[in-house]
XYZ file of C-alpha atoms in Angstrom:
326
model
C 81.990 88.607 71.251
C 85.183 87.329 72.281
C 88.234 89.279 71.252
C 91.214 87.123 69.397
C 94.438 86.238 70.222
C 96.992 85.195 67.590
C 99.621 82.752 68.298
C 102.330 83.006 65.228
C 104.893 81.150 63.620
C 104.074 77.842 65.355
C 105.870 75.657 62.903
C 105.589 72.632 64.486
C 102.239 73.255 65.378
C 102.814 72.507 69.394
C 101.701 75.508 70.652
C 97.966 74.149 71.808
C 100.005 70.763 73.010
C 102.570 72.598 75.267
C 100.506 74.428 77.592
C 97.039 74.689 79.015
C 95.764 77.642 77.118
C 91.874 77.255 78.513
C 91.811 79.982 80.946
C 93.096 82.327 77.864
C 90.374 80.686 76.138
C 87.998 82.138 78.089
C 88.616 85.537 77.078
C 89.937 85.120 73.579
C 89.010 83.209 70.411
C 92.732 81.565 69.612
C 93.836 81.443 66.406
C 97.252 79.644 65.729
C 99.603 80.490 62.318
C 101.823 77.695 61.162
C 103.580 80.000 58.716
C 105.521 83.065 58.242
C 103.324 85.885 57.002
C 104.667 87.920 53.926
C 105.096 91.509 54.863
C 102.571 92.851 52.548
C 99.690 91.191 54.025
C 100.957 91.729 57.599
C 98.841 94.023 58.245
C 95.914 93.131 57.397
C 96.208 89.331 58.686
C 97.098 90.856 62.124
C 94.845 93.672 62.310
C 91.985 91.943 64.254
C 93.970 90.880 67.155
C 93.808 92.519 70.450
C 96.967 90.195 71.380
C 99.585 88.407 70.102
C 102.131 85.940 71.154
C 105.080 85.969 68.546
C 108.176 83.548 68.059
C 111.301 85.415 68.950
C 112.248 88.043 66.005
C 110.379 85.790 63.132
C 107.692 88.754 62.676
C 109.062 92.237 62.943
C 106.257 94.749 64.517
C 107.999 98.290 63.580
C 106.108 101.365 64.255
C 104.563 101.087 60.706
C 103.184 97.956 61.441
C 101.851 98.557 65.149
C 100.349 101.855 64.098
C 98.353 99.693 61.870
C 96.959 97.253 64.370
C 94.122 98.953 66.281
C 92.989 96.167 68.508
C 96.069 95.212 69.741
C 96.582 95.656 73.344
C 99.443 93.068 74.029
C 102.243 91.448 72.396
C 104.188 88.757 73.799
C 107.516 87.903 72.817
C 109.297 84.522 73.419
C 112.430 85.050 74.993
C 113.622 88.324 76.843
C 114.609 90.412 74.256
C 113.272 91.292 70.674
C 115.021 93.611 68.189
C 112.221 93.044 66.021
C 109.719 95.046 67.907
C 109.666 99.046 68.174
C 109.257 99.012 71.737
C 108.899 102.979 71.750
C 106.256 102.675 69.283
C 104.272 99.939 71.021
C 104.668 102.440 74.355
C 103.288 105.354 72.545
C 99.862 102.695 71.361
C 99.816 101.650 74.836
C 100.859 98.333 73.542
C 102.164 96.118 76.537
C 104.858 94.037 74.977
C 105.917 90.916 77.788
C 108.535 88.838 77.285
C 109.268 84.788 78.621
C 112.423 83.122 79.628
C 114.599 81.402 77.293
C 116.640 78.290 77.554
C 120.631 78.403 77.009
C 120.841 74.826 76.656
C 119.160 74.218 73.802
C 121.392 76.719 71.431
C 124.384 75.507 72.805
C 123.429 71.926 72.423
C 122.440 72.592 68.685
C 125.862 74.370 68.100
C 127.849 71.255 69.648
C 125.760 69.137 67.451
C 126.711 71.198 64.486
C 130.307 71.562 65.085
C 130.791 67.538 65.335
C 128.242 67.058 62.520
C 130.604 68.820 60.260
C 134.213 68.009 61.817
C 133.350 64.189 61.331
C 131.298 64.883 58.089
C 128.138 62.641 59.868
C 125.542 64.018 57.251
C 127.970 63.157 54.366
C 128.325 59.375 55.540
C 124.631 59.018 56.424
C 124.013 59.836 52.919
C 126.664 57.779 51.389
C 125.865 54.790 53.446
C 122.147 55.420 52.075
C 123.364 55.193 48.345
C 125.219 51.704 49.294
C 128.652 53.466 49.681
C 131.301 52.824 52.735
C 133.816 55.261 54.782
C 133.779 57.975 52.169
C 135.030 61.032 54.041
C 138.112 61.480 56.494
C 136.960 63.875 59.587
C 138.481 66.299 62.063
C 139.768 65.212 65.369
C 138.685 68.551 67.939
C 140.881 67.883 70.308
C 143.802 70.307 70.439
C 142.424 72.521 67.828
C 141.677 76.110 68.520
C 138.198 76.849 69.164
C 137.197 80.730 68.025
C 134.661 82.332 69.777
C 133.097 85.256 68.104
C 130.955 86.955 70.616
C 131.866 85.614 74.847
C 128.225 86.343 76.275
C 126.208 84.020 78.064
C 126.027 81.384 75.201
C 129.643 81.674 73.798
C 130.923 81.076 77.386
C 128.936 78.364 77.430
C 130.272 76.838 74.349
C 133.656 77.547 75.673
C 133.435 75.896 79.048
C 132.616 72.432 76.206
C 135.356 73.393 74.154
C 137.572 72.801 76.983
C 136.129 69.841 77.871
C 137.258 68.455 74.518
C 140.364 69.702 75.068
C 140.410 72.474 72.695
C 142.219 75.754 73.501
C 139.740 78.572 73.519
C 140.486 81.796 72.024
C 137.623 84.862 71.724
C 137.228 88.538 70.582
C 134.379 90.669 70.659
C 134.125 94.717 70.437
C 133.661 95.199 74.103
C 135.243 92.105 75.202
C 138.116 92.785 78.456
C 141.018 90.328 78.858
C 139.506 89.296 82.341
C 136.406 88.097 81.135
C 137.942 86.064 78.881
C 140.087 84.540 80.929
C 137.137 84.135 83.736
C 135.677 81.913 80.477
C 138.494 79.927 79.983
C 139.400 81.654 76.724
C 142.604 83.843 75.787
C 141.481 87.481 74.296
C 142.959 88.191 70.847
C 142.607 90.384 68.122
C 139.782 90.514 65.565
C 141.880 89.233 62.536
C 143.908 86.822 65.138
C 140.606 85.319 65.875
C 139.855 84.221 62.485
C 143.649 83.351 61.901
C 143.926 81.056 64.610
C 140.711 79.136 64.189
C 140.583 75.534 63.659
C 136.641 76.018 64.462
C 135.035 79.270 64.061
C 131.654 79.785 66.470
C 129.520 82.662 65.796
C 127.521 84.124 69.051
C 127.850 87.593 68.831
C 124.478 89.725 69.030
C 123.334 91.319 65.643
C 123.686 95.179 65.392
C 124.613 97.923 63.618
C 128.438 97.101 64.386
C 127.958 93.528 63.610
C 125.776 93.349 60.274
C 128.114 91.942 57.952
C 130.888 91.558 60.456
C 132.295 88.185 58.671
C 132.937 88.896 55.147
C 135.325 88.269 52.183
C 138.421 89.545 54.129
C 137.634 87.750 57.213
C 136.900 84.735 55.341
C 140.386 85.145 53.666
C 141.954 85.051 56.776
C 141.086 81.696 57.940
C 142.870 78.282 57.729
C 141.708 76.155 54.312
C 140.476 73.320 56.775
C 139.033 75.469 59.105
C 135.114 75.169 60.019
C 132.534 77.982 60.438
C 129.487 77.767 62.453
C 126.700 79.857 62.579
C 124.006 79.752 65.036
C 123.405 83.365 65.816
C 121.784 85.428 63.381
C 122.269 85.074 59.551
C 122.687 88.687 58.805
C 126.364 88.492 60.645
C 128.228 86.639 57.985
C 127.936 87.784 54.140
C 126.350 84.412 52.798
C 127.475 85.320 49.322
C 130.997 85.505 50.326
C 130.618 82.034 52.445
C 129.136 80.545 49.554
C 132.200 81.540 47.399
C 134.697 80.953 49.762
C 133.528 77.278 50.311
C 133.108 76.640 46.488
C 136.674 78.084 46.284
C 138.199 75.855 48.732
C 139.053 79.019 51.028
C 137.490 77.349 54.127
C 137.035 73.529 55.091
C 133.400 73.974 55.934
C 130.314 75.762 57.413
C 127.280 74.644 59.423
C 124.577 77.186 59.309
C 121.332 77.352 61.582
C 120.784 80.848 60.593
C 120.041 83.165 57.468
C 119.679 87.003 56.610
C 116.076 86.261 55.317
C 113.973 83.000 56.422
C 113.038 80.925 55.302
C 115.750 81.291 52.673
C 114.781 81.333 48.887
C 115.371 77.980 47.004
C 118.172 79.941 44.973
C 119.878 80.762 48.250
C 123.805 80.442 47.466
C 124.137 78.314 50.316
C 122.220 75.585 49.331
C 124.270 74.799 46.192
C 127.368 75.424 48.268
C 130.175 72.345 48.935
C 130.821 71.170 52.735
C 127.793 72.726 54.196
C 125.403 71.270 56.862
C 122.460 73.565 57.010
C 119.428 73.467 59.707
C 116.284 75.431 59.499
C 116.701 77.848 62.593
C 116.271 75.146 64.923
C 118.657 76.369 67.808
C 115.701 76.994 70.106
C 112.987 74.473 68.976
C 113.408 71.952 71.942
C 110.059 70.643 73.362
C 111.627 71.560 76.990
C 112.238 75.361 75.795
C 109.133 75.780 73.727
C 107.032 74.471 76.745
C 108.652 77.133 78.804
C 107.960 80.004 75.899
C 104.202 78.623 75.635
C 103.470 78.173 79.513
C 105.054 81.385 80.341
C 103.293 83.424 77.308
C 100.104 81.689 78.900
C 101.265 83.518 82.232
C 101.749 86.615 80.513
C 98.211 87.130 78.895
C 96.777 86.201 82.519
C 98.719 88.430 84.245
C 97.775 91.161 81.892
C 94.409 90.742 81.969
C 94.472 90.884 86.144
C 95.853 94.210 85.578
C 99.704 93.145 86.676
C 101.457 92.200 83.668
C 104.582 90.344 84.345
C 108.209 90.349 82.503
C 107.499 93.825 80.784
C 109.709 94.813 78.103
C 108.719 98.020 76.654
C 108.630 101.205 78.895
C 106.688 100.984 81.989
C 103.073 100.897 80.741
C 101.362 100.028 84.147
C 98.972 102.895 83.424
C 97.732 100.915 80.009
C 96.799 97.493 81.857
C 93.480 97.367 83.149
C 91.404 94.404 84.942
C 89.309 92.894 81.807
């Protein structure tokens, strides 16, 4: 009897289409799940699987869950880091955790799609045109406006580069950013307060962690210009979503484009759904055909390499002693 492999959170139902899974089928029965798995049902649903392919951080794997998955031997996550997996617990259980490469272009391009869409009110004009109306809004020209980048890492640097091409002066801040690193990206290092005060467009690219949870709250939003735009394609919990909705309702900022949320999928009563001057997308920063193809093709490679006793792209502590030819 074949062991079982689960592919999780394939919302678009493209996992089996974008990679050749036939070599994997010789060893595993493959089952695809195209929805979020409720926390209460997670252990029971995942218990039979010997291998799991997880989509980024959409399904958390804390120690308490891993301890309840006795069959699990291989956990593949798309991307080369995943804060939702307890790597030490996986190591204790002898579970090999492997990753895949991930495109930087997909989230950067979405960030700029949101910036441009929000600045020119494209979604509002589309909706009004379909209602039979004509030219209802006045947009923002980006040239000469200040692009503020919260988190000048790999993605932040790419976003800054494009901002410079638009003729935008770029400022940046993050806890460990140095003046030299900012200058290398064509940006100017400013204080945290100045970042919010000077922003015409604020893009959030910082990594979620203990120091950045709720980093953008009522105080920070209160520092921003009344016509400033906020764009978050990083992690939802970096922004106090209720404070953001309140700032939008009270006209404290000009608009917000958001792709990520503290809890996903968002609830029907989420405060941003009813907030004005918003452009909202359902965490699609990584969901391009090119990026998903890379994810799933490399997930197949990970599974086959593990079966061959030579796991690749290992993220958990060294576990070669646990990998064997099967």
